[in-house]
Coordinates of C-alpha atoms in Angstrom, one line a residue:
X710 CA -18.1 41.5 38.4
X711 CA -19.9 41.9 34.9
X712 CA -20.1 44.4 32.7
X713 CA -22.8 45.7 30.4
X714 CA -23.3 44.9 27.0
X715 CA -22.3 48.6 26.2
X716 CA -19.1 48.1 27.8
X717 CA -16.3 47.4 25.5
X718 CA -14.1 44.8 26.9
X719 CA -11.2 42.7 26.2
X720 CA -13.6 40.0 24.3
X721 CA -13.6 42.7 21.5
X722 CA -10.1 41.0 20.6
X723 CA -11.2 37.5 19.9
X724 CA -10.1 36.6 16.5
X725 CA -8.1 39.4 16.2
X726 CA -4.3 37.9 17.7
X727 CA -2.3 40.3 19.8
X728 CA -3.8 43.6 19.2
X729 CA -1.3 46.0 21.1
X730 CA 1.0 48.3 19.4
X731 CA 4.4 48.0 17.4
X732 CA 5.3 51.0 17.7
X733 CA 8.6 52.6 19.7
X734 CA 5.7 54.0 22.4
X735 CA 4.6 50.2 22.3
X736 CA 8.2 49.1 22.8
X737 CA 9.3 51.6 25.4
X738 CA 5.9 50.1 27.1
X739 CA 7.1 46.8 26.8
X740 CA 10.7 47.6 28.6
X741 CA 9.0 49.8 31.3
X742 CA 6.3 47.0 32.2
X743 CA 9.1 44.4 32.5
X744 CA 11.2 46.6 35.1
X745 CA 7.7 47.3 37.4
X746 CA 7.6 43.4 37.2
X747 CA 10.7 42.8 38.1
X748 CA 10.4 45.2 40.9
X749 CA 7.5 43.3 42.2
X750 CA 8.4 39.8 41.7
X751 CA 12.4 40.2 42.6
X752 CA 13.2 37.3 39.8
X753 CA 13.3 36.9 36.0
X754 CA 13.6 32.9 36.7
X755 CA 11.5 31.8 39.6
X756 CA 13.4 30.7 42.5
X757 CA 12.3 26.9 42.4
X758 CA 13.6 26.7 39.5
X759 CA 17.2 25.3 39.6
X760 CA 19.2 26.8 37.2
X761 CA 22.7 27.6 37.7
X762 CA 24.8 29.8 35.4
X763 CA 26.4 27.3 32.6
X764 CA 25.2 25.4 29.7
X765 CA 21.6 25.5 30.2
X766 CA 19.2 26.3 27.3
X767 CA 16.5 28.8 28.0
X768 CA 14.1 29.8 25.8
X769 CA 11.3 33.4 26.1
X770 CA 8.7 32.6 23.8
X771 CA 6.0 36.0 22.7
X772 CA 9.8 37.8 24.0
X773 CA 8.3 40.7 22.5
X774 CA 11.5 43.6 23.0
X775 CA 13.7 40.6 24.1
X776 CA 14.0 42.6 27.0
X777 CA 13.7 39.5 29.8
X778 CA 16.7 37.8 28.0
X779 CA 18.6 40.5 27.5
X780 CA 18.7 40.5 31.9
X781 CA 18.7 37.6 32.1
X782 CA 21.8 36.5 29.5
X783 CA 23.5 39.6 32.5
X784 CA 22.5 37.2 34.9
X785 CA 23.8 33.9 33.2
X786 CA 26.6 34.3 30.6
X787 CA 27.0 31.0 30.3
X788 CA 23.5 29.6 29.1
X789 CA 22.3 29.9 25.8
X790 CA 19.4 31.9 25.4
X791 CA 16.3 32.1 22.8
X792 CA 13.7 34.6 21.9
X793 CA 10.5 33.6 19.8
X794 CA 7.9 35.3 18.5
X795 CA 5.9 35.9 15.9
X796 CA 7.3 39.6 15.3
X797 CA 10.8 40.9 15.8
X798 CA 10.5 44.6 14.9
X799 CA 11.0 45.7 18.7
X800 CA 13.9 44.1 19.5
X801 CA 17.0 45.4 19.5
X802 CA 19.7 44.9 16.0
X803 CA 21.0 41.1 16.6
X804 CA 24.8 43.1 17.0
X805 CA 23.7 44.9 20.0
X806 CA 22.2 41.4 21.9
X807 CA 24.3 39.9 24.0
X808 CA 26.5 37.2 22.4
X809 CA 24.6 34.0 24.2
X810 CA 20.7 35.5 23.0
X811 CA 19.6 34.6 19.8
X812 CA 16.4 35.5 18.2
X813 CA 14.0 33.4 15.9
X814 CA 10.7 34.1 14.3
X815 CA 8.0 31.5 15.3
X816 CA 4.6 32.1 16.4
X817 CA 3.1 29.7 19.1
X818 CA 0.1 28.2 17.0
X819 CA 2.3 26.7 14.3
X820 CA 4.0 23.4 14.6
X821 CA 6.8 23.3 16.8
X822 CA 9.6 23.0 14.3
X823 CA 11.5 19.6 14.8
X824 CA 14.9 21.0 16.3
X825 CA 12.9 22.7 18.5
X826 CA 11.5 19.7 20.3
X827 CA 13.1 18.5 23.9
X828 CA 15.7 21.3 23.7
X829 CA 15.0 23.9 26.3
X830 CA 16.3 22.9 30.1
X831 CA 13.4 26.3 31.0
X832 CA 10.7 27.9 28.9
X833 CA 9.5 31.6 30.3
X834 CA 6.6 33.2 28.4
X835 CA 4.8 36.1 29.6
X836 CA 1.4 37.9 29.3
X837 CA -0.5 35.8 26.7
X838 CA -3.9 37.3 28.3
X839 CA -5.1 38.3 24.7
X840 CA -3.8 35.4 22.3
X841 CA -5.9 32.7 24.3
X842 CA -9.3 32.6 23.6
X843 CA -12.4 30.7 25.1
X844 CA -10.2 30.1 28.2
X845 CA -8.5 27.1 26.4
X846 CA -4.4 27.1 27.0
X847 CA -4.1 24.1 26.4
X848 CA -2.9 24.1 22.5
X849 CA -0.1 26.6 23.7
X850 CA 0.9 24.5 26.4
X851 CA 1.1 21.3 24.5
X852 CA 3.3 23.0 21.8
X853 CA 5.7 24.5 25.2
X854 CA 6.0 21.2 27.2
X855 CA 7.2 19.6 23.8
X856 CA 9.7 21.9 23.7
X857 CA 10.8 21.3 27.3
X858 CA 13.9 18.6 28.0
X859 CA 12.7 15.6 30.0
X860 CA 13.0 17.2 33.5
X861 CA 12.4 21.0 32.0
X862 CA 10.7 23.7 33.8
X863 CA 7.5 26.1 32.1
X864 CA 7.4 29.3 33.6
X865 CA 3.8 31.5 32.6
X866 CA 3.5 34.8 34.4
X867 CA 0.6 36.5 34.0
X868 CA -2.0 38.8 35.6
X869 CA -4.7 38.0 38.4
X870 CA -7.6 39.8 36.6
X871 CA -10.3 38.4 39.1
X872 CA -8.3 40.1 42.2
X873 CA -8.1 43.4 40.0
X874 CA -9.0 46.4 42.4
X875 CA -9.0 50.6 42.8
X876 CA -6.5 51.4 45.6
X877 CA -7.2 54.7 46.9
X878 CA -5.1 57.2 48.9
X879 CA -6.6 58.6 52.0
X880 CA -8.8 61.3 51.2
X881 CA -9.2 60.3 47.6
X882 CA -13.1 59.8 47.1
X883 CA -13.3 59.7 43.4
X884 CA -13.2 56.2 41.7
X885 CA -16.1 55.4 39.4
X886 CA -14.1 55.5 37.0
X887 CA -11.8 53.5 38.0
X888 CA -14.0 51.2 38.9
X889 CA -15.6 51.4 35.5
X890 CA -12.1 50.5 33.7
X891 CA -11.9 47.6 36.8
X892 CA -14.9 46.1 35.3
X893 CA -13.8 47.0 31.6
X894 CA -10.8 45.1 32.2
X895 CA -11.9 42.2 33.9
X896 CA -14.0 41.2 30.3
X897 CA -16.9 39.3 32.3
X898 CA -14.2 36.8 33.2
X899 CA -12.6 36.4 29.7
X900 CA -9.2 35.9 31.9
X901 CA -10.3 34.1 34.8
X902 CA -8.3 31.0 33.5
X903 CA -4.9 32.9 35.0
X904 CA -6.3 31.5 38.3
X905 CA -5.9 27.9 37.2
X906 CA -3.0 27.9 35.3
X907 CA -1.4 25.1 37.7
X908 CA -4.2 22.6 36.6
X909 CA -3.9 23.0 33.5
X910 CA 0.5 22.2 33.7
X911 CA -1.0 19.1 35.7
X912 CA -3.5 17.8 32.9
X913 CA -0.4 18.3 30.6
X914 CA 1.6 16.0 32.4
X915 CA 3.6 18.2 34.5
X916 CA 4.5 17.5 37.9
X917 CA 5.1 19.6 40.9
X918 CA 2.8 22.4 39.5
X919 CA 2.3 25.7 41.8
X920 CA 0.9 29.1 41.3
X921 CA 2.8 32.1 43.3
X922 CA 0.6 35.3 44.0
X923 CA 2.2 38.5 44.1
X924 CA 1.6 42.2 44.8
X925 CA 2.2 45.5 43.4
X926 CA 4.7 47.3 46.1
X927 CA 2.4 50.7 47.3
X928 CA 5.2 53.2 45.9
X929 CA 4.7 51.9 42.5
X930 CA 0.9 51.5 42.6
X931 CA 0.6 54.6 40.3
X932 CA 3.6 53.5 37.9
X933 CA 1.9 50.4 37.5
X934 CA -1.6 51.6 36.7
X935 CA -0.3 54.5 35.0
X936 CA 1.3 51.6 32.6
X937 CA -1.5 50.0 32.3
X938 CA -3.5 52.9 31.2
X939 CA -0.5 52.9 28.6
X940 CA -1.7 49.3 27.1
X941 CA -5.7 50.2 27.2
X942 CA -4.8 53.0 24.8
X943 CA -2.6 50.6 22.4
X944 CA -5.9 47.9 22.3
X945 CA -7.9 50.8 21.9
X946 CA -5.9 51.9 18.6
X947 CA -6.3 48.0 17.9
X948 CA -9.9 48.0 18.1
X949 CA -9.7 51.3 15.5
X950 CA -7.5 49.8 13.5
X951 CA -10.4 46.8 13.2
X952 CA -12.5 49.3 12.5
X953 CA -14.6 49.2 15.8
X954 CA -13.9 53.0 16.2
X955 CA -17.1 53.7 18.4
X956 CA -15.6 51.4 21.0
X957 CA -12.3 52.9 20.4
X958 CA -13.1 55.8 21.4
X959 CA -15.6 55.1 24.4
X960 CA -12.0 53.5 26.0
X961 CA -10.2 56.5 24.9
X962 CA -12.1 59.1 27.3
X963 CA -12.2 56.5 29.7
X964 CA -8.4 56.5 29.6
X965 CA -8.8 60.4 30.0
X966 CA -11.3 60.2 32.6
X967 CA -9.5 57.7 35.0
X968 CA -6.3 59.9 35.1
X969 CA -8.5 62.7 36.4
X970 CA -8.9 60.0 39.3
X971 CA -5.2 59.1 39.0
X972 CA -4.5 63.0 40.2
X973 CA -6.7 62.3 43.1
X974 CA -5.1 59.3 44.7
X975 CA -6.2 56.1 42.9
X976 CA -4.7 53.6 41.0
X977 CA -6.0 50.2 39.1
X978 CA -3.9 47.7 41.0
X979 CA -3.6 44.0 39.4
X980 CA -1.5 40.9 41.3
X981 CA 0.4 38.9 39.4
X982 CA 0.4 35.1 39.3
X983 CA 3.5 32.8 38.7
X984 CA 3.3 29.1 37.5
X985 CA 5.7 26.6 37.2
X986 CA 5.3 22.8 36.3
X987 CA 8.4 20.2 36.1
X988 CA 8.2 17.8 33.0
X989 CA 9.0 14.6 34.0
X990 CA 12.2 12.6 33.6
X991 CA 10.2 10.1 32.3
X992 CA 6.8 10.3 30.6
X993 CA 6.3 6.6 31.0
X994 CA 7.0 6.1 34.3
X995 CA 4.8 9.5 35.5
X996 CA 2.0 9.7 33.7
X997 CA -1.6 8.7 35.2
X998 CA -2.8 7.2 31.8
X999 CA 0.3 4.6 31.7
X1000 CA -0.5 1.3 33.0
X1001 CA 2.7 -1.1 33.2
X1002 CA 0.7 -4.6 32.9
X1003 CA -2.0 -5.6 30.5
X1004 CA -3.7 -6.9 33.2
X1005 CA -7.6 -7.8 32.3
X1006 CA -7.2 -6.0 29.1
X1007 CA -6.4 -8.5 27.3
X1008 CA -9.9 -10.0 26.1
X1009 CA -10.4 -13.8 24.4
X1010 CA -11.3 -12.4 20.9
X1011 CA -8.4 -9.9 20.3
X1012 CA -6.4 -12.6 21.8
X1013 CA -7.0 -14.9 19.2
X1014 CA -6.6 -11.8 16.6
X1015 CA -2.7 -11.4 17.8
X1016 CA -2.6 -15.1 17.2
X1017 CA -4.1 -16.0 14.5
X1018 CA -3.9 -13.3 12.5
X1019 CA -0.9 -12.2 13.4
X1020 CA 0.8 -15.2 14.0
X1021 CA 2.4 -14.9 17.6
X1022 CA 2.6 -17.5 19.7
X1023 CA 0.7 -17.5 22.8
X1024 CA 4.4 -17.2 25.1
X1025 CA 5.1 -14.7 23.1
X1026 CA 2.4 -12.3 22.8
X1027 CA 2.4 -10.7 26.1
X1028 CA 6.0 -9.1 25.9
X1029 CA 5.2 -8.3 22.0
X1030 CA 2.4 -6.2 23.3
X1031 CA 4.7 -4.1 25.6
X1032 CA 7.1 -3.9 23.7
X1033 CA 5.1 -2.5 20.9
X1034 CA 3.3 -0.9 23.1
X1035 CA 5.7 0.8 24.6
X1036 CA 7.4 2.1 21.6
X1037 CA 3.9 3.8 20.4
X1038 CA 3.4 5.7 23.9
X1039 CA 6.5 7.6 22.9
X1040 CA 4.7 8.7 19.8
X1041 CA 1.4 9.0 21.4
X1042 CA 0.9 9.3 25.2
X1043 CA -2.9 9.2 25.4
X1044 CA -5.3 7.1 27.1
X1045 CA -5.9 4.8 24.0
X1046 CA -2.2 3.2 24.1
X1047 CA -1.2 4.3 27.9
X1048 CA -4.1 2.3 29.4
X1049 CA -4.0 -0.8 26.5
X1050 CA -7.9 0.8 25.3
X1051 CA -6.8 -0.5 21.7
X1052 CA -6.9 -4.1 22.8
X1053 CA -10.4 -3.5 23.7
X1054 CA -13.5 -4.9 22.3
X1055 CA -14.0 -3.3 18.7
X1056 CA -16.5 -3.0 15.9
X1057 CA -17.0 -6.9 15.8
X1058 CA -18.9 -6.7 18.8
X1059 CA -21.3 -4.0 17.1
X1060 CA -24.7 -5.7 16.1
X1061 CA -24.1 -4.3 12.9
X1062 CA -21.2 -5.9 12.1
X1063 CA -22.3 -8.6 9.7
X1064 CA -23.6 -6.3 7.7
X1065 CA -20.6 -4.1 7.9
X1066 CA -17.8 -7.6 7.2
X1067 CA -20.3 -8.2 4.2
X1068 CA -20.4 -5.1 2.2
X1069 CA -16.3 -5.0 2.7
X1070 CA -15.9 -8.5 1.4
X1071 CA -18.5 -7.7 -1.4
X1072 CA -15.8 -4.6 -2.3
X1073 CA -17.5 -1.2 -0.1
X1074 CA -14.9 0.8 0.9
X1075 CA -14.0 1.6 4.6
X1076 CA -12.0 4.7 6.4
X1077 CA -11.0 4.4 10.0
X1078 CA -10.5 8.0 11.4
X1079 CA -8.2 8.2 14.0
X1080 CA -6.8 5.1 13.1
X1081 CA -4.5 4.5 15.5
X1082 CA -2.8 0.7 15.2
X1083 CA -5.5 0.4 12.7
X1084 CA -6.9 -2.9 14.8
X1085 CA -10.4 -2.1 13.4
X1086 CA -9.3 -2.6 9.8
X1087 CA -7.1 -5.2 11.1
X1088 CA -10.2 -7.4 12.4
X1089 CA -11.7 -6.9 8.9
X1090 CA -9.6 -8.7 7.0
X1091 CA -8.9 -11.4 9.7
X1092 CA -12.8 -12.0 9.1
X1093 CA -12.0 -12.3 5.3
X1094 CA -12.5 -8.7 4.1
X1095 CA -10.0 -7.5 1.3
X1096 CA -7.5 -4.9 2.2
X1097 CA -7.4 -3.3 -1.0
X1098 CA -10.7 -1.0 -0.9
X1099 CA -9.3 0.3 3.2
X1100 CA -8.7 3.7 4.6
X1101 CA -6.7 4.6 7.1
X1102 CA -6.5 8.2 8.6
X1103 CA -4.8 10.4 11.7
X1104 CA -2.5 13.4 12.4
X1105 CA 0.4 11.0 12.3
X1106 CA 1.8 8.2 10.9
X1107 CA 4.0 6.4 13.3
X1108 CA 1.7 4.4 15.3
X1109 CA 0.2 3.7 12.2
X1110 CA 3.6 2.1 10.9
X1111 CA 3.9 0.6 14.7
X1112 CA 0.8 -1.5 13.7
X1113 CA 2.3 -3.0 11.3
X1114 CA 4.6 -4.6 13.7
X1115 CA 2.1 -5.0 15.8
X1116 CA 0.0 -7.7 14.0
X1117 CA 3.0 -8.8 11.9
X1118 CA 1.3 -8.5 9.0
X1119 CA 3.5 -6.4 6.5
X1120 CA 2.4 -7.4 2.9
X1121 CA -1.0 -8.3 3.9
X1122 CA -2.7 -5.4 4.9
X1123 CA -2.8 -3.0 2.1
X1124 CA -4.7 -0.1 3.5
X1125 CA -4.2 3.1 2.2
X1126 CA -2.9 5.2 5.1
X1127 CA -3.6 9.3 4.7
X1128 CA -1.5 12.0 7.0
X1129 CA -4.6 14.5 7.6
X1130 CA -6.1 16.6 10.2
X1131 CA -10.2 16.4 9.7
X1132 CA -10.2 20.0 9.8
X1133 CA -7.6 20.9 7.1
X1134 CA -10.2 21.1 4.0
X1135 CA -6.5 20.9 1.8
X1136 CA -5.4 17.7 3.6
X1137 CA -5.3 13.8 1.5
X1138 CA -8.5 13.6 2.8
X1139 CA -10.4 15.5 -0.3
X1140 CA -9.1 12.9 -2.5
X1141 CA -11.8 10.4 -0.6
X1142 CA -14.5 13.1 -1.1
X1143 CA -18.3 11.3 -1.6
X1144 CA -16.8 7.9 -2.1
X1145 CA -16.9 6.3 1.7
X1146 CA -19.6 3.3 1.9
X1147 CA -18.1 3.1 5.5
X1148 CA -16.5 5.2 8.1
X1149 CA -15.4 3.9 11.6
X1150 CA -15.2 6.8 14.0
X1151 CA -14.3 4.8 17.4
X1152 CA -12.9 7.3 20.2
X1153 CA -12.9 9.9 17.9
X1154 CA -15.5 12.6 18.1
X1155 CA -15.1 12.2 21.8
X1156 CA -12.1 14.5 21.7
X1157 CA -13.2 17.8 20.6
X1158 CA -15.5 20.7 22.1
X1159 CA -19.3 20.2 20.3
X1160 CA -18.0 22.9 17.8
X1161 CA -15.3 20.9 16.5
X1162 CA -17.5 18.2 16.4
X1163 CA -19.9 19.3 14.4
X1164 CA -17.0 20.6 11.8
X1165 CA -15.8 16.8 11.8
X1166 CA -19.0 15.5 11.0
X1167 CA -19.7 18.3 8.6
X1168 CA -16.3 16.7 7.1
X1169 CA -17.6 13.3 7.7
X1170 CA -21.0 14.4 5.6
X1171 CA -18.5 15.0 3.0
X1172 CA -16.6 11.6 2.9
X1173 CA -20.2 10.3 2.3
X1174 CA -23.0 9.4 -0.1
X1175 CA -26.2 8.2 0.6
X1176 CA -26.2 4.9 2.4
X1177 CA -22.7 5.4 3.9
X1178 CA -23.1 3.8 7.4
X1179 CA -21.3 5.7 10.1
X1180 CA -20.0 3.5 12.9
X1181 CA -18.7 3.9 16.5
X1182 CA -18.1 4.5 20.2
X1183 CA -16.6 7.1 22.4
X1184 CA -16.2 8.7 25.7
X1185 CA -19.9 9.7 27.3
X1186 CA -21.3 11.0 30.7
X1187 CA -24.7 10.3 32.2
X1188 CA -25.1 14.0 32.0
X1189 CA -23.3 16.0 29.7
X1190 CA -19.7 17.6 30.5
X1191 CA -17.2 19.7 29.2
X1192 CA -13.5 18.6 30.6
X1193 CA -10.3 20.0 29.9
X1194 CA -7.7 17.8 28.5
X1195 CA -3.6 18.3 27.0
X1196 CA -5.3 18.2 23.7
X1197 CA -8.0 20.7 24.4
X1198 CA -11.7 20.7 25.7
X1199 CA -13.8 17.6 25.0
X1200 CA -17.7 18.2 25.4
X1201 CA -19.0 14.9 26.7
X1202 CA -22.3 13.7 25.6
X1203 CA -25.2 12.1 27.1
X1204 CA -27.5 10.8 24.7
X1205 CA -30.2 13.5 24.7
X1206 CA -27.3 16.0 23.5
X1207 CA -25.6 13.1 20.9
X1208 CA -29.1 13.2 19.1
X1209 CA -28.8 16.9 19.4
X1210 CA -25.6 17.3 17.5
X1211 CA -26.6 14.9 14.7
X1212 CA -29.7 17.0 14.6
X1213 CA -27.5 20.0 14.1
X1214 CA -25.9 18.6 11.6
X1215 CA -28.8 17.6 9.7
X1216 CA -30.1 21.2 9.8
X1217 CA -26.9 23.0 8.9
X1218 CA -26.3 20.8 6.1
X1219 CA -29.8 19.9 4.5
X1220 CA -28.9 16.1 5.2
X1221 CA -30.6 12.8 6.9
X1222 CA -29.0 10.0 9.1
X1223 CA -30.5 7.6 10.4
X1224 CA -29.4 7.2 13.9
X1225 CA -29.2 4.6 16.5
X1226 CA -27.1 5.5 19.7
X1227 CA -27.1 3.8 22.9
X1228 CA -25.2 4.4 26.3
X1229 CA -22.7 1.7 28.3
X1230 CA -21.1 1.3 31.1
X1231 CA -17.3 1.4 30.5
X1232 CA -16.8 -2.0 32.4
X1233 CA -19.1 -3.6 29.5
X1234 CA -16.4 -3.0 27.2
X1235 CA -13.3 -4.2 29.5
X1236 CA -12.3 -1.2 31.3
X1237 CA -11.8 -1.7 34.7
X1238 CA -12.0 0.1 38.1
X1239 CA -8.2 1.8 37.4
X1240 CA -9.3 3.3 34.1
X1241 CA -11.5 5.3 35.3
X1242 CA -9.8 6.8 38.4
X1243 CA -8.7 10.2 35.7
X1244 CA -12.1 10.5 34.2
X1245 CA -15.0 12.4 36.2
X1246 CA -17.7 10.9 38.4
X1247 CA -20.7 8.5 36.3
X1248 CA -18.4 7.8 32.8
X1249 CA -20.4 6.1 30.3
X1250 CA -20.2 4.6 26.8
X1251 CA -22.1 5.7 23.5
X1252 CA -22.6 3.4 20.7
X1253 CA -23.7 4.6 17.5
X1254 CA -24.4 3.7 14.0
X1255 CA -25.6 6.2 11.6
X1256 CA -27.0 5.3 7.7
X1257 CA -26.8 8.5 5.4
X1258 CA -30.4 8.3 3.7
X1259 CA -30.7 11.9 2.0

């Protein structure tokens, strides 16, 4: 299916957050649409989901009326239920609620507040069709699983857009417009993502991941429609609210039109899709990107770093890494401490690294983004650099203070450390603005879509002056690829479309680098055959260094 570019669609609501109504019509919506699911699905919890009626913590998130908990609190007196979401204005006064449902305002993009983390035994949310954008889940479901109890079940129902179709009763010939409103709402795919829902629980670590299809029973095929022709009037008094009243109204006397057809025998019939994903007991035991031994990683030059710098005996330094190790994959569990990646060659293998160790020890300052352990600033000063003139940045600080147990080496490395997000213009970042003579970005860029980026090197541009050198490596592919990951989409360069984003850079913001970027093979820097079982076919290396000369 596509539609025209005169056809307004659903992608009219990008930007805009949820763009139905508030209103009692909106709420008495709500209610109605939960009863015609519940009629189709026979279950407010799915069945493979084993909760009994007791203690168990269950949480509705986007609970809209609260009108799931308040069945389901009927169904289980005994567990404690919560609703969150952004706006409460159409649920019911907190007397009425049953006496186990409590309400909380939260929306699903901020922070998951910190008693809020590993609570919930199950996690339902329902119809987020218009809040994601670009397809990408993958922030909301990061924020849910860390919600979840070790063992917790995510429930996401939602609808099957790409299965959408006009059923017809016998002798009922009239459906263009039905089929019109069929394409409308499909969006040219916009919610295509429903369909793989399971993959994404899976690249967020949860097991057991299935996707249930269901069907709208034939003596409710009208109810249902007739519902939904309820919600494309509320987006349609969205999009005039927004000010896009020529679209508006084109939906409007589409709305009008289709019932004509409704009188006639038709209905706009979606299916339904159910997933739920199990988080494991135990992250460390179940995830793909946690490797038990060190194995190869372990190289002869960050060997003699642990030791020497660090002073740690040679007997010792094995069981030190795990157990340090260990402690950080708690904090962070990503490829880079799962799979022992920070014990990997660094910078010093770089054929600008003299140059680099020089200008540190002659006082240039450095910033390591994405920091991690900090072992790149660490392998500066082991080389002699002073500690005094380092930067250390990333979205938080406990591996950070892990490093320091790490290498052993409190009191000696005096690196600034800044709590910042590259994309927060207000973070402690701005107080570093045009002074960096050095910035070490190593399996960093790597994990953001080519629009993000571009906005970190924009923010990189402004770190800089003129002769800042720009140093570092990251994921690549022999031709280009966008992947999915827990963390979001990652666009994967080869190096025709590296040059291409330092190009837009340049462009955009009326600066010159001077770039030299070359591509490996992921062995060449001590990966080995296991590392690369997640990753897709022909993963490759870049290596860059870039000099700011205007």
């Amino acid at each position: 299916m596509s539609a025209t570019p005169a056809t307004p669609d659903f992608n009219l609501a990008d930007g805009h957050g949820y763009m139905l109504g508030r209103s009692y019509a909106a709420a008495l919506r709500l209610n109605l649409q939960y009863f015609l699911w519940k009629e189709s699905l026979q279950f407010d919890v799915h069945p493979s989901i084993p909760v009994a009626n007791g203690p168990a913590q269950i949480a509705d998130v986007a609970t809209g009326t609260a009108i799931w908990l308040i069945e389901v609190a009927r169904q289980m007196p005994e567990a404690k239920l919560y609703g969150f979401d952004i706006n409460l204005t159409q649920t019911p006064p907190r007397e009425w609620l049953p006496s186990n449902v409590t309400l909380v305002h939260w929306n699903i993009f901020d922070a998951v507040p910190e008693d809020m983390c590993g609570r919930f035994d199950v996690i339902h949310v329902r119809l987020l069709i218009l809040v994601v954008q670009n397809s990408d889940t993958s922030n909301i479901i990061r924020s849910l699983v860390k919600m979840l109890k070790p063992g917790g079940y995510l429930q996401w129902d939602d609808l099957n857009y790409p299965e959408t179709h006009v059923k017809t009763a016998a002798g009922s010939s009239k459906t263009s417009k039905s089929d019109e409103l069929r394409t409308m709402v499909y969006s040219q795919g916009r919610h295509d993502w429903t369909l793989e829902l399971h993959k994404f629980f899976g690249e967020a670590g949860l097991l057991d991941s299935r996707i249930s299809h269901y069907q709208d029973r034939p003596e409710l095929a009208r109810a249902n429609g007739e519902q939904y022709l309820l919600t494309m009037e509320e987006f349609a008094l969205g999009l005039a609210a927004t000010k896009r009243e020529e679209e508006a109204s084109k939906i409007l006397q589409l709305i009008k039109d289709v019932y004509e057809e409704v009188l006639t025998g038709t209905a706009l019939s979606m299916p339904r899709v159910v997933c739920v994903g199990r988080r494991p007991e135990s992250t460390i035991e179940e995830s793909r990107w946690y490797q038990k031994d060190i194995g190869l990683h372990l190289k002869p030059a960050a060997r003699r770093l642990y030791e020497e710098w660090g002073g740690i005996a040679g007997s010792e330094l094995i069981t030190h890494l795990h157990q340090v190790r260990d402690q950080a994959w708690h904090h962070s569990p990503y490829p880079c401490v799962g799979q022992w990646t920070f014990l990997l060659p660094i910078i010093s293998d770089f054929p600008q690294y003299p140059t680099i160790l020089a200008q540190v020890q002659a006082g240039a300052s450095v910033l390591d983004l994405g920091c991690g352990f900090g072992q790149e600033l660490r392998r500066l000063a082991y080389d002699g650099a002073p500690t005094q003139k380092m930067y250390a940045s990333d979205l938080s600080q406990e591996v950070w203070n892990l490093g320091f147990d790490l290498f052993r080496d409190h009191g000696r490395m005096c690196a600034t450390f800044l709590r910042a997000d590259i994309f927060d213009q207000a973070s402690d970042l701005k107080y570093l603005s045009g002074q960096m003579d050095i910035i070490v970005a190593n399996h960093f860029l790597h994990l953001f879509d080519w629009d993000q980026q571009l906005a970190a090197m924009k923010r990189i541009v402004d770190l800089s002056k003129i002769g800042t050198m720009c140093v570092g490596y990251q994921r690549g592919q022999l031709q280009r690829q966008i992947v999915r990951r827990p963390w979001g989409q990652m666009f994967l360069h080869d190096l025709a479309s590296f040059r291409g984003i330092w190009e837009e850079l340049e462009q955009d913001m009326g600066v010159h680098w001077e770039l030299e970027a070359s591509m490996v093979e992921l062995t060449a820097w001590g990966m080995v055959e296991e590392d690369l079982e997640w990753m897709p076919p022909a993963p490759q290396g870049i290596i860059f260094c870039a000099v700011r000369r205007v």
